[in-house]
Short mmCIF file of C-alpha atoms and ligand atoms in Angstrom, two decimals:
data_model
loop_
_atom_site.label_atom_id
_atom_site.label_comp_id
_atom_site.label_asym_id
_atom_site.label_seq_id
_atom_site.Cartn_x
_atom_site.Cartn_y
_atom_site.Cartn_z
CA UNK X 1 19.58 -100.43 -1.63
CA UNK X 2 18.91 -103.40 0.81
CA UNK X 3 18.19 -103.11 4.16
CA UNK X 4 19.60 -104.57 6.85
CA UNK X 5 18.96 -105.01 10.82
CA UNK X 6 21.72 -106.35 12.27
CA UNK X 7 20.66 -107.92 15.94
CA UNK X 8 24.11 -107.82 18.54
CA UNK X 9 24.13 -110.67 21.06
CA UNK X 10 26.25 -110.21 24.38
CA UNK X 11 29.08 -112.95 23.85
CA UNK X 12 32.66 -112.33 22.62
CA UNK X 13 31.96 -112.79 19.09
CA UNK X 14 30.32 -109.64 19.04
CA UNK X 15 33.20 -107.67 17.53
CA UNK X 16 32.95 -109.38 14.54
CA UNK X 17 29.27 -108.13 14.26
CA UNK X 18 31.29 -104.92 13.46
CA UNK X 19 33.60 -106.91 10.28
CA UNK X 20 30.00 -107.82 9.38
CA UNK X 21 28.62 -104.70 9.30
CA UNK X 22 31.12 -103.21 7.43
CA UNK X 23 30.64 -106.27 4.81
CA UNK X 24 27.51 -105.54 4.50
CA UNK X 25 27.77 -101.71 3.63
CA UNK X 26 30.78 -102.68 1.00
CA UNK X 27 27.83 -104.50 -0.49
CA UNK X 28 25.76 -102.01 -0.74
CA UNK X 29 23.40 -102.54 2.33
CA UNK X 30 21.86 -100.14 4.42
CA UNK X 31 22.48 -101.16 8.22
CA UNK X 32 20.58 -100.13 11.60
CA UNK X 33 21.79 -101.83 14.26
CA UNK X 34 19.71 -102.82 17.97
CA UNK X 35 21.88 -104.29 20.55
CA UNK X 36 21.37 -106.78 23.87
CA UNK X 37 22.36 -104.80 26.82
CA UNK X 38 24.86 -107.63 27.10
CA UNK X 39 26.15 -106.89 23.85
CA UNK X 40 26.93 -103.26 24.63
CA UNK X 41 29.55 -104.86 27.35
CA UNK X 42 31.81 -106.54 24.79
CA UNK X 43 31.50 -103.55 22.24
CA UNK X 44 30.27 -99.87 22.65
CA UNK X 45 27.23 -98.37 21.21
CA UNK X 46 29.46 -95.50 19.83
CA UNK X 47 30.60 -97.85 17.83
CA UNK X 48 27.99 -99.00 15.88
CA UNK X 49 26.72 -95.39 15.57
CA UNK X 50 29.75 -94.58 14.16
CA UNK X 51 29.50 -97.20 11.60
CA UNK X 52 26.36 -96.93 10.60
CA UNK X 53 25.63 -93.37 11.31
CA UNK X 54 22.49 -94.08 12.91
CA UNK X 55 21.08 -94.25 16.58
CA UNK X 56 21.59 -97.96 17.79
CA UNK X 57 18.45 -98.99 19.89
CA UNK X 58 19.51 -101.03 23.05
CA UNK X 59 16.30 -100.01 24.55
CA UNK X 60 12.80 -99.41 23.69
CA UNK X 61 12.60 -96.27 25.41
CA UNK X 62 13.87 -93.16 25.49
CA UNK X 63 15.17 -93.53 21.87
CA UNK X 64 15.95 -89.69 20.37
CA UNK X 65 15.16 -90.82 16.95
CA UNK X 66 11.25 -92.61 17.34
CA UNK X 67 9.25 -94.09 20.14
CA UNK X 68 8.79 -97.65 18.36
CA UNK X 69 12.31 -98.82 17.60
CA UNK X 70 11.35 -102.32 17.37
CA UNK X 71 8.30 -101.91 14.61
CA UNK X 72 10.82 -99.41 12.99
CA UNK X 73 13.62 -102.08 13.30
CA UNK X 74 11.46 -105.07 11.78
CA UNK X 75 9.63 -102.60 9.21
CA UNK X 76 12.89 -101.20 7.89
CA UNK X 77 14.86 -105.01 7.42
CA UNK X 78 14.44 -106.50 4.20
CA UNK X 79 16.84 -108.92 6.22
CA UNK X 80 17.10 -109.57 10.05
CA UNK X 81 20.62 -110.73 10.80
CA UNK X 82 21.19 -111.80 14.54
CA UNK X 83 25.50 -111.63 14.80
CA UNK X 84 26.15 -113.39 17.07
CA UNK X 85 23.06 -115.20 18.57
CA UNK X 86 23.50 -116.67 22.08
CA UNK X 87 22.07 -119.73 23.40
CA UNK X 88 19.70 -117.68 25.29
CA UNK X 89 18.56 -115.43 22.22
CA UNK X 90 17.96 -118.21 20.27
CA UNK X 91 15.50 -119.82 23.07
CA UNK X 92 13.85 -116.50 23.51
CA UNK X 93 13.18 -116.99 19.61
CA UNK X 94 12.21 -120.42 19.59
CA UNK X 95 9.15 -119.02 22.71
CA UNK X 96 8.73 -115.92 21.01
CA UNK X 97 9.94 -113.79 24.36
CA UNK X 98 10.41 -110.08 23.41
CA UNK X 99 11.51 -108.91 27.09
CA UNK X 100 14.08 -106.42 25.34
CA UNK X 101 14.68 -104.17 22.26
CA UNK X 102 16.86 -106.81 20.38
CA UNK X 103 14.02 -110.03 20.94
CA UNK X 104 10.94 -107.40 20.39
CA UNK X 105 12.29 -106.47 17.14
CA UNK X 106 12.55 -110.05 16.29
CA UNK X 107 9.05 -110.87 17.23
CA UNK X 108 7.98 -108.01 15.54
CA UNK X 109 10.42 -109.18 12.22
CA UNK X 110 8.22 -109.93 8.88
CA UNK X 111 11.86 -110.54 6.50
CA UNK X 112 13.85 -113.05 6.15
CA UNK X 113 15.61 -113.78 9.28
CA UNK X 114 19.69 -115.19 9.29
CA UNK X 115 20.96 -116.32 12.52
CA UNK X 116 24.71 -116.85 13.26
CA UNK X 117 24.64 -118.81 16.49
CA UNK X 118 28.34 -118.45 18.99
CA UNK X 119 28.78 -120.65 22.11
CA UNK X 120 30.67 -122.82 24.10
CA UNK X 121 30.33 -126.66 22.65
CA UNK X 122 28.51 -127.96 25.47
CA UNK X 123 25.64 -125.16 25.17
CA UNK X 124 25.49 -125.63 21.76
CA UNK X 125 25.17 -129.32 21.70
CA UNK X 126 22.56 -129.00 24.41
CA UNK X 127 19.32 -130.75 23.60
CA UNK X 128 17.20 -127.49 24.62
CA UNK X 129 19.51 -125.42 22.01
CA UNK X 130 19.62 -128.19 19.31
CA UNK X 131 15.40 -128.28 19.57
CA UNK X 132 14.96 -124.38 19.30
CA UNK X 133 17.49 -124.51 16.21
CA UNK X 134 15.36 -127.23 14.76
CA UNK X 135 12.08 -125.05 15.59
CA UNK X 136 13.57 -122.25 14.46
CA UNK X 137 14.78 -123.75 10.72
CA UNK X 138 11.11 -125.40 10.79
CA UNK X 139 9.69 -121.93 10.85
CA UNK X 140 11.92 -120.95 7.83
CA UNK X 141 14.45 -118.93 9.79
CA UNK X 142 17.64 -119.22 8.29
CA UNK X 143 20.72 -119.94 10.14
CA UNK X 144 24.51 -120.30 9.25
CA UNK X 145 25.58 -122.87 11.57
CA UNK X 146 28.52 -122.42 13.88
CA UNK X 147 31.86 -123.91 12.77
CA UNK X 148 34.18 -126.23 14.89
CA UNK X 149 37.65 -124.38 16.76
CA UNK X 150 39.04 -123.44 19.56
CA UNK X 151 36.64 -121.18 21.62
CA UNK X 152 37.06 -118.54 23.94
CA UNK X 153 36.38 -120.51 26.53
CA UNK X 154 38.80 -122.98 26.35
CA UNK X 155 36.65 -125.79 24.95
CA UNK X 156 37.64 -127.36 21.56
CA UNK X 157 34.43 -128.05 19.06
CA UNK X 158 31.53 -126.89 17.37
CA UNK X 159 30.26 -123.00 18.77
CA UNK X 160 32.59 -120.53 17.13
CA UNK X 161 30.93 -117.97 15.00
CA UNK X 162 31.16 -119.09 11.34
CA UNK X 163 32.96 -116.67 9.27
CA UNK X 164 32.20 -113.14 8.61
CA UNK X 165 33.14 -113.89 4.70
CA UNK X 166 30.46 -117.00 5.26
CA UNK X 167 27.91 -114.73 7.24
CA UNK X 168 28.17 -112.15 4.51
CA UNK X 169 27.65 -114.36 1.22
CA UNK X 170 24.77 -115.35 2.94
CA UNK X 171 23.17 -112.80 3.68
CA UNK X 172 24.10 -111.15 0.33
CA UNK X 173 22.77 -114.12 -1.26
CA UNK X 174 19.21 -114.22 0.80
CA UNK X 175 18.93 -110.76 -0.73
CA UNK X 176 19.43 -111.97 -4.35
CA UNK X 177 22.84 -110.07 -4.04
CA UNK X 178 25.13 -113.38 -4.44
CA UNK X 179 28.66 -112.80 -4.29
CA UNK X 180 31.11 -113.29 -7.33
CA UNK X 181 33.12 -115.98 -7.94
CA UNK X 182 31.76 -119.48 -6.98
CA UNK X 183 31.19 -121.93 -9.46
CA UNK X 184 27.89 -122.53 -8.96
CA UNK X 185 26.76 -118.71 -9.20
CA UNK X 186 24.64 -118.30 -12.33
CA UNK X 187 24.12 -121.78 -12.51
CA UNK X 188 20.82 -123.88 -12.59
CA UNK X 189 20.67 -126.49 -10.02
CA UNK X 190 18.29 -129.28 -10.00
CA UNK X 191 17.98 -131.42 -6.69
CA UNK X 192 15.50 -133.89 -6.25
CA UNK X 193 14.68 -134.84 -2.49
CA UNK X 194 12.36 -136.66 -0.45
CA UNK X 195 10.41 -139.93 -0.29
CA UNK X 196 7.48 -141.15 -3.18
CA UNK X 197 4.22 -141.98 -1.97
CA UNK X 198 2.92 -144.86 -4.63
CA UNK X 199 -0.95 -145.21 -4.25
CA UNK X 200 -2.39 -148.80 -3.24
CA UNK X 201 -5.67 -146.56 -3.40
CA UNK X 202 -6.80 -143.41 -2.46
CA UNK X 203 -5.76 -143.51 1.11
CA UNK X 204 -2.62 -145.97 1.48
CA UNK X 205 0.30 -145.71 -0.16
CA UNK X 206 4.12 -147.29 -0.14
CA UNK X 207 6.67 -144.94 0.96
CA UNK X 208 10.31 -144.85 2.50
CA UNK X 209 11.61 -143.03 5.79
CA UNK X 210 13.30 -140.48 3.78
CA UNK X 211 12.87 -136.70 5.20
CA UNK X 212 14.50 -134.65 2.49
CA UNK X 213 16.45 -132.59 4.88
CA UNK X 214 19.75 -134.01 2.74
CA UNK X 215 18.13 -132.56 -0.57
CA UNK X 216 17.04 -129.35 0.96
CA UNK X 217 20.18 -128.63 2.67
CA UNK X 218 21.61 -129.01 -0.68
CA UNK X 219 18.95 -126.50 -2.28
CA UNK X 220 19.61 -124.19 0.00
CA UNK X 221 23.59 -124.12 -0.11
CA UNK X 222 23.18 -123.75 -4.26
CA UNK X 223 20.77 -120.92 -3.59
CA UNK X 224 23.42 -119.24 -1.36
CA UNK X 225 26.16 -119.72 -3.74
CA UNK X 226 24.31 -117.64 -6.15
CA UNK X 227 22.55 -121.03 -7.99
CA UNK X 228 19.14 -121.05 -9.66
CA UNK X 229 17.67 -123.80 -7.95
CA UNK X 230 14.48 -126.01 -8.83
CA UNK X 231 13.51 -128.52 -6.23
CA UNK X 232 12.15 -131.30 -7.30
CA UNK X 233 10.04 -132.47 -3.66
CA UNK X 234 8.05 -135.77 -2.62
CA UNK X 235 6.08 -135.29 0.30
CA UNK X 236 8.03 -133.88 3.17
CA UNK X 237 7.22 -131.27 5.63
CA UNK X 238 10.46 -129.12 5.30
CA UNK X 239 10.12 -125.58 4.59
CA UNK X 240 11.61 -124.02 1.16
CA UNK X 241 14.77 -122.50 1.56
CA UNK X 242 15.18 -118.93 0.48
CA UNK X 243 15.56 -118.35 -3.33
CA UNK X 244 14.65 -121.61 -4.55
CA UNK X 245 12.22 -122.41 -6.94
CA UNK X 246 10.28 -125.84 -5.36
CA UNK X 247 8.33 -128.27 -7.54
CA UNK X 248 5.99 -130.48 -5.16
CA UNK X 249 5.48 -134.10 -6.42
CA UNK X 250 4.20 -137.29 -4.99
CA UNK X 251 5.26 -140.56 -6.75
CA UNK X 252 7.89 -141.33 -8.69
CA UNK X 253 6.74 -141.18 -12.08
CA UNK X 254 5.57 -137.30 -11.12
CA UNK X 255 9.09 -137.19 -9.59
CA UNK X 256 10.77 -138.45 -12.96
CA UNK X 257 8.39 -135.74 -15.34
CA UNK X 258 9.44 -132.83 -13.11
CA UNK X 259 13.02 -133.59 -13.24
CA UNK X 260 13.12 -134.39 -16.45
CA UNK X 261 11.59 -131.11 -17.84
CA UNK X 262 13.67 -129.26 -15.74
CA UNK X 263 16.63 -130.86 -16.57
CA UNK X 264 16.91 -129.41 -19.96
CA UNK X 265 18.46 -125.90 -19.12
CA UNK X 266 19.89 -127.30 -16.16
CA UNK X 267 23.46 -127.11 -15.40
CA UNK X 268 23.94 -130.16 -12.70
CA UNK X 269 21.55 -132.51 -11.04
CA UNK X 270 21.63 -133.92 -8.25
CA UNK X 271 19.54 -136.78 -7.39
CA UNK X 272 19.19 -136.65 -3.32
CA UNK X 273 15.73 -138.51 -3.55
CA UNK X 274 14.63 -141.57 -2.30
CA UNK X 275 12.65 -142.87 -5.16
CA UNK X 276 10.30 -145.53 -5.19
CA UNK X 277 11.65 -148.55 -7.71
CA UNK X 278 8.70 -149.88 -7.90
CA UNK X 279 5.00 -149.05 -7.16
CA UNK X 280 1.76 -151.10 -7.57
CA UNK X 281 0.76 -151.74 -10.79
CA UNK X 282 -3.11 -151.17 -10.10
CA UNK X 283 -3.58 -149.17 -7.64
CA UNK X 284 -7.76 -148.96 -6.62
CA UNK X 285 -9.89 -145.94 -7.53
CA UNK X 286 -11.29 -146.45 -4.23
CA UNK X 287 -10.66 -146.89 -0.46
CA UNK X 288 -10.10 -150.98 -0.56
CA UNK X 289 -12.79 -152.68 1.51
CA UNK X 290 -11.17 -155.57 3.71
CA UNK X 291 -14.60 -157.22 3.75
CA UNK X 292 -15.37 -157.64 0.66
CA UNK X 293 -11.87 -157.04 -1.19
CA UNK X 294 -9.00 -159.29 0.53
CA UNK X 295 -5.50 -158.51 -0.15
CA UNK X 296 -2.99 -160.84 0.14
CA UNK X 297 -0.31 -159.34 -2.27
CA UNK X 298 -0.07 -156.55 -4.20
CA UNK X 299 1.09 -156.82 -7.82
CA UNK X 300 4.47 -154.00 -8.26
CA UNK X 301 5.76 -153.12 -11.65
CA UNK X 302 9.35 -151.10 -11.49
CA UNK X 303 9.63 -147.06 -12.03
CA UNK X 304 11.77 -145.17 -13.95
CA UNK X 305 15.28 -144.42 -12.62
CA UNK X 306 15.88 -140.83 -13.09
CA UNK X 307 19.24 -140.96 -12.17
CA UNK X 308 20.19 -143.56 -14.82
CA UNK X 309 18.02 -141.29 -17.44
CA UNK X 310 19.72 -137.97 -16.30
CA UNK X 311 23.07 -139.66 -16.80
CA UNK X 312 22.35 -141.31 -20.15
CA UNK X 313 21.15 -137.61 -21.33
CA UNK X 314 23.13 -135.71 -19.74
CA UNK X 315 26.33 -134.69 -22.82
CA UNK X 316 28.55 -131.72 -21.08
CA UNK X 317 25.74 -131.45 -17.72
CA UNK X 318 26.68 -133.19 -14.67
CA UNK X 319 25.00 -135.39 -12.74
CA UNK X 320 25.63 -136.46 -8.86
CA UNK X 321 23.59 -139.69 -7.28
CA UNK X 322 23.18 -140.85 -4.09
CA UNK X 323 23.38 -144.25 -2.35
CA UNK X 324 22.10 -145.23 0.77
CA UNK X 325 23.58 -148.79 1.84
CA UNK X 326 23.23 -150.79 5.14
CA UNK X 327 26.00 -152.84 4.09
CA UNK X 328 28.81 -153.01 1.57
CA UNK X 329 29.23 -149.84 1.11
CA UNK X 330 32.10 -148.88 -1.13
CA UNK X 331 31.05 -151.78 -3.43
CA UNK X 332 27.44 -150.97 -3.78
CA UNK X 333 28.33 -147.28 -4.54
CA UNK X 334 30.82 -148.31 -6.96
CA UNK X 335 28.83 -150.60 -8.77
CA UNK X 336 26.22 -147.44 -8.75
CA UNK X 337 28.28 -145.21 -9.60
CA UNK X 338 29.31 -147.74 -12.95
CA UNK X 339 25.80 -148.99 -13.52
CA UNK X 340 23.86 -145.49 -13.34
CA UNK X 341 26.38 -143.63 -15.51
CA UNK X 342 26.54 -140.33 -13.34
CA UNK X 343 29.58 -138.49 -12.22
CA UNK X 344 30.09 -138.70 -8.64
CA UNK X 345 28.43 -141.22 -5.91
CA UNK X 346 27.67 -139.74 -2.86
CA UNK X 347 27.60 -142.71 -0.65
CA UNK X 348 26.39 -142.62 3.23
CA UNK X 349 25.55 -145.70 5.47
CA UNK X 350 22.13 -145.70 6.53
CA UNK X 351 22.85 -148.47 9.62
CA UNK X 352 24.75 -145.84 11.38
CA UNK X 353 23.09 -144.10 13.83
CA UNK X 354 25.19 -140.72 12.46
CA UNK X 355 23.88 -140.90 9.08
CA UNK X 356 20.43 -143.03 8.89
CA UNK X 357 17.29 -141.00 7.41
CA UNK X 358 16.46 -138.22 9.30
CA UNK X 359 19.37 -137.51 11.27
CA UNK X 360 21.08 -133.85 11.57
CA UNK X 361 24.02 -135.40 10.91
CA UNK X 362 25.58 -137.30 8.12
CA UNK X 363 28.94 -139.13 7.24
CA UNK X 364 29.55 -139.88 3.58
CA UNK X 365 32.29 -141.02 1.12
CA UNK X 366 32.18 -139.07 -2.91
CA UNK X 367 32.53 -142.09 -4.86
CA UNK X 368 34.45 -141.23 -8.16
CA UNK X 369 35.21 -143.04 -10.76
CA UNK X 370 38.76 -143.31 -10.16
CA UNK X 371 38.93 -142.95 -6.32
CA UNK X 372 36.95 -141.74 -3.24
CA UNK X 373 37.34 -139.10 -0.45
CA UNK X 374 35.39 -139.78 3.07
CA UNK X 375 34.69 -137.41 5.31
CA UNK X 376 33.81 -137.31 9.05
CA UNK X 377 30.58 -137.02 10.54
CA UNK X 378 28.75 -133.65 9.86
CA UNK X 379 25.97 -131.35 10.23
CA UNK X 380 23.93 -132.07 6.82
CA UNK X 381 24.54 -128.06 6.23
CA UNK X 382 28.41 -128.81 5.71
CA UNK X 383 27.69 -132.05 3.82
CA UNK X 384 26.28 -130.03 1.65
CA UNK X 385 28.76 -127.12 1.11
CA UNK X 386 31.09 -130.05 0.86
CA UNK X 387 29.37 -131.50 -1.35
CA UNK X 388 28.62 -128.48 -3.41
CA UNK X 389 32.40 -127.15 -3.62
CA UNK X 390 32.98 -130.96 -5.72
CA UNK X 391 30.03 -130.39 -7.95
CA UNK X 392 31.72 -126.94 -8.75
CA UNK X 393 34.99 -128.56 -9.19
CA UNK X 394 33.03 -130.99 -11.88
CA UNK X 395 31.68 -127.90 -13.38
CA UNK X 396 35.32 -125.73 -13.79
CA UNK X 397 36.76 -129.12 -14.96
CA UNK X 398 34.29 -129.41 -17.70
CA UNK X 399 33.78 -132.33 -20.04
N1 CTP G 401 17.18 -143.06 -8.06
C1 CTP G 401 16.41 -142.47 -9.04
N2 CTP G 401 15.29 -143.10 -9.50
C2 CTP G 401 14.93 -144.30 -9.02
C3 CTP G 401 15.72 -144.92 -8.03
C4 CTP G 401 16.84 -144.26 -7.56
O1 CTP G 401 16.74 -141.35 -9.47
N3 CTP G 401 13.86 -144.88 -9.48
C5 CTP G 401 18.39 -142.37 -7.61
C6 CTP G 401 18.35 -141.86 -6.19
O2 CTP G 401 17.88 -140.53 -6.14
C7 CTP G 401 19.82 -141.96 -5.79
C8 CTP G 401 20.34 -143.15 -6.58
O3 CTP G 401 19.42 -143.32 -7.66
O4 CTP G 401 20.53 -140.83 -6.22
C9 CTP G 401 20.48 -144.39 -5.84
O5 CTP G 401 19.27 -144.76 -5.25
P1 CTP G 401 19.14 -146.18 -4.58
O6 CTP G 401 17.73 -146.40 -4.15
O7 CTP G 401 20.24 -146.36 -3.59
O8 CTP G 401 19.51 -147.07 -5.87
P2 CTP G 401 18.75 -148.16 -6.64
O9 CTP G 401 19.10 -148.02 -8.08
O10 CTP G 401 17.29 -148.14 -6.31
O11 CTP G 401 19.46 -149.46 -6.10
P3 CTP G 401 19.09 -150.39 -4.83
O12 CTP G 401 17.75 -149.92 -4.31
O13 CTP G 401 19.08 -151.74 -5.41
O14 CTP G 401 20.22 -150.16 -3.87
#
């Protein structure tokens, strides 16, 4: 049976810490909750103790049960699960602060940790939260972003708690324990993602200002909805999302090998990559000596395009490409979309501050064949899951 810590944050979304809870348990999870003494003014410790049938720690002393709740807590969680995190919980994360039972548990946590932040918009968007989330998801913890509503507060936007039924699959998931019933459970998912490096010589190298954080975001949506994910990386500095199965490359012929031998067995692909189309056709042995060696030019010869060989192989699999345009956009992802022979286009314009490499944020059209849906500027974790819920609706439609 899993185990489960669930961390209580004092903010208004803590009641549905308890819908969580009880999500958990109809899952099969064993749950021991520790709360913020804030948290125990928007719900009472009774009635987590109820629930779980255990002592809930809101203290690290004078607990009946043991005298080091928070090595207990962390030793016990195969998953930490922070429901709901404030602003201030997740900067006393990001510092490492244990000044209570609820952050010393944390500090002390070895699992996997899920964090399901709730806030008003404007605390939320705050640079200082936005920079601990990013630290945070750099260190591997795993979050399920807030969605966009109306919040207690008043405010209209991003901050409300994403849904227990989201909150759950996760969690589920990041415990191998993915829930029934989406498309993509069972499924094997290969994403490539990231720049190529192509060697000049042993030190320099051509490259592109991709991060990845598209193709990884992707990865670790599939691995949520139950996928079996290979990652096929370039060089990027991302952490591997939980439950997915990463294959590090650095140019684009490695790139094209890996996802070709995956692709066998594979289900979908979907190229997120920013592959190199062409790389020097002699690159040195050794470190080039200005001195002695000028370079004025150096001679290119193209690469393989996966995408176009995924597509031309692919019979009953499907395959999704993207395109990154600074200008025409619907045209150049059309004419993709024909030329490369894949199923779907996923088509963003890099010239926009919103959606250029590296941003949080993305705003993309799916390119079909026979017509094309845009969407509004979002956090690259809902790109994917939007992106995801079409490849699924390309997989139940079959052939
Ligand atoms: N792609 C690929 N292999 C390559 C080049 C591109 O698999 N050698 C894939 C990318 O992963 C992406 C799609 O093709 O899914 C489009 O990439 P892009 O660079 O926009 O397309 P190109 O064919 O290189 O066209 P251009 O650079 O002329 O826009």
């Amino acid at each position: 049976m899993p185990n489960v810590t669930l961390v209580v944050n004092g903010g208004i979304a803590a009641y549905k810490a308890c819908e969580v809870l009880r999500g958990l348990q109809k899952a099969g999870c064993d749950v021991r909750v520790t709360m913020t003494e804030d948290a125990t003014r928007f719900v009472g410790e009774a009635t987590f103790r109820a629930l779980t049938h255990h002592e809930v720690v809101t203290s690290l002393y004078g607990n009946a049960s043991t005298d080091i709740p928070h090595i207990e807590l962390a030793d016990f969680a195969d998953l930490v699960l922070v429901v709901p995190a404030t602003g201030n919980f997740v900067a006393k994360m990001a510092l490492g602060i244990a000044d209570d039972a609820a952050s010393t548990t944390l500090l002390a946590a070895h699992s996997t940790v899920l964090v399901a932040p709730a806030m008003n918009v404007n605390m939320w968007r705050n640079p200082a939260t936005q920079q601990n989330v990013r630290t945070l998801l750099s260190r591997g913890v795993e979050f399920v972003m807030p969605d966009s509503g109306e919040l207690a507060c008043g405010y209209v936007g991003e901050g409300k708690l994403a849904s227990v039924e989201d909150i759950v699959s996760r969690a589920l998931a990041l415990l191998g324990l993915a829930t029934e019933g989406s498309p993509l459970t069972g499924k094997h998912v290969l994403v490539t993602a990231g720049p190529t490096h192509e060697a000049i010589d042993p030190v320099r190298y051509i490259a592109n200002a991709s991060t990845g954080k598209m193709g990884f975001a992707i990865a670790r949506e599939a691995a949520r909805r139950g996928a079996r994910v290979t990652l096929v990386a370039g060089p990027c500095e991302l952490p591997t999302p939980a439950g997915v199965d990463r294959v590090d490359v650095v140019s684009a012929w490695q790139m094209h090998d890996a996802a070709l031998s995956s692709f066998y067995d594979a289900d979908v692909a979907i190229c997120a990559a920013a592959v190199a189309d062409y790389t020097p056709a002699e690159p040195a042995d050794h470190k080039l000596k200005k001195a002695h060696e000028h370079l004025d030019s150096i001679r290119l010869v193209e690469t393989a395009d996966i995408l176009a060989e995924l597509s031309a192989a692919k019979g009953a699999r499907k395959v999704v490409g993207f395109a990154a345009e600074t200008h025409d956009l619907m045209a150049n992802a059309q004419a993709k979309l024909a030329r490369k022979g894949c199923d779907m286009i996923v088509a963003n314009d890099v010239s926009r501050a919103d959606s250029t490499f590296g941003s949080d944020t993305d705003r993309v059209a799916f390119v079909y064949a026979d017509h094309v849906e845009q969407l509004d500027t979002l956090p690259l974790a809902s790109v994917a899951s939007e992106l995801l819920d079409r490849v699924g609706a390309l997989l139940e439609a079959g052939t």
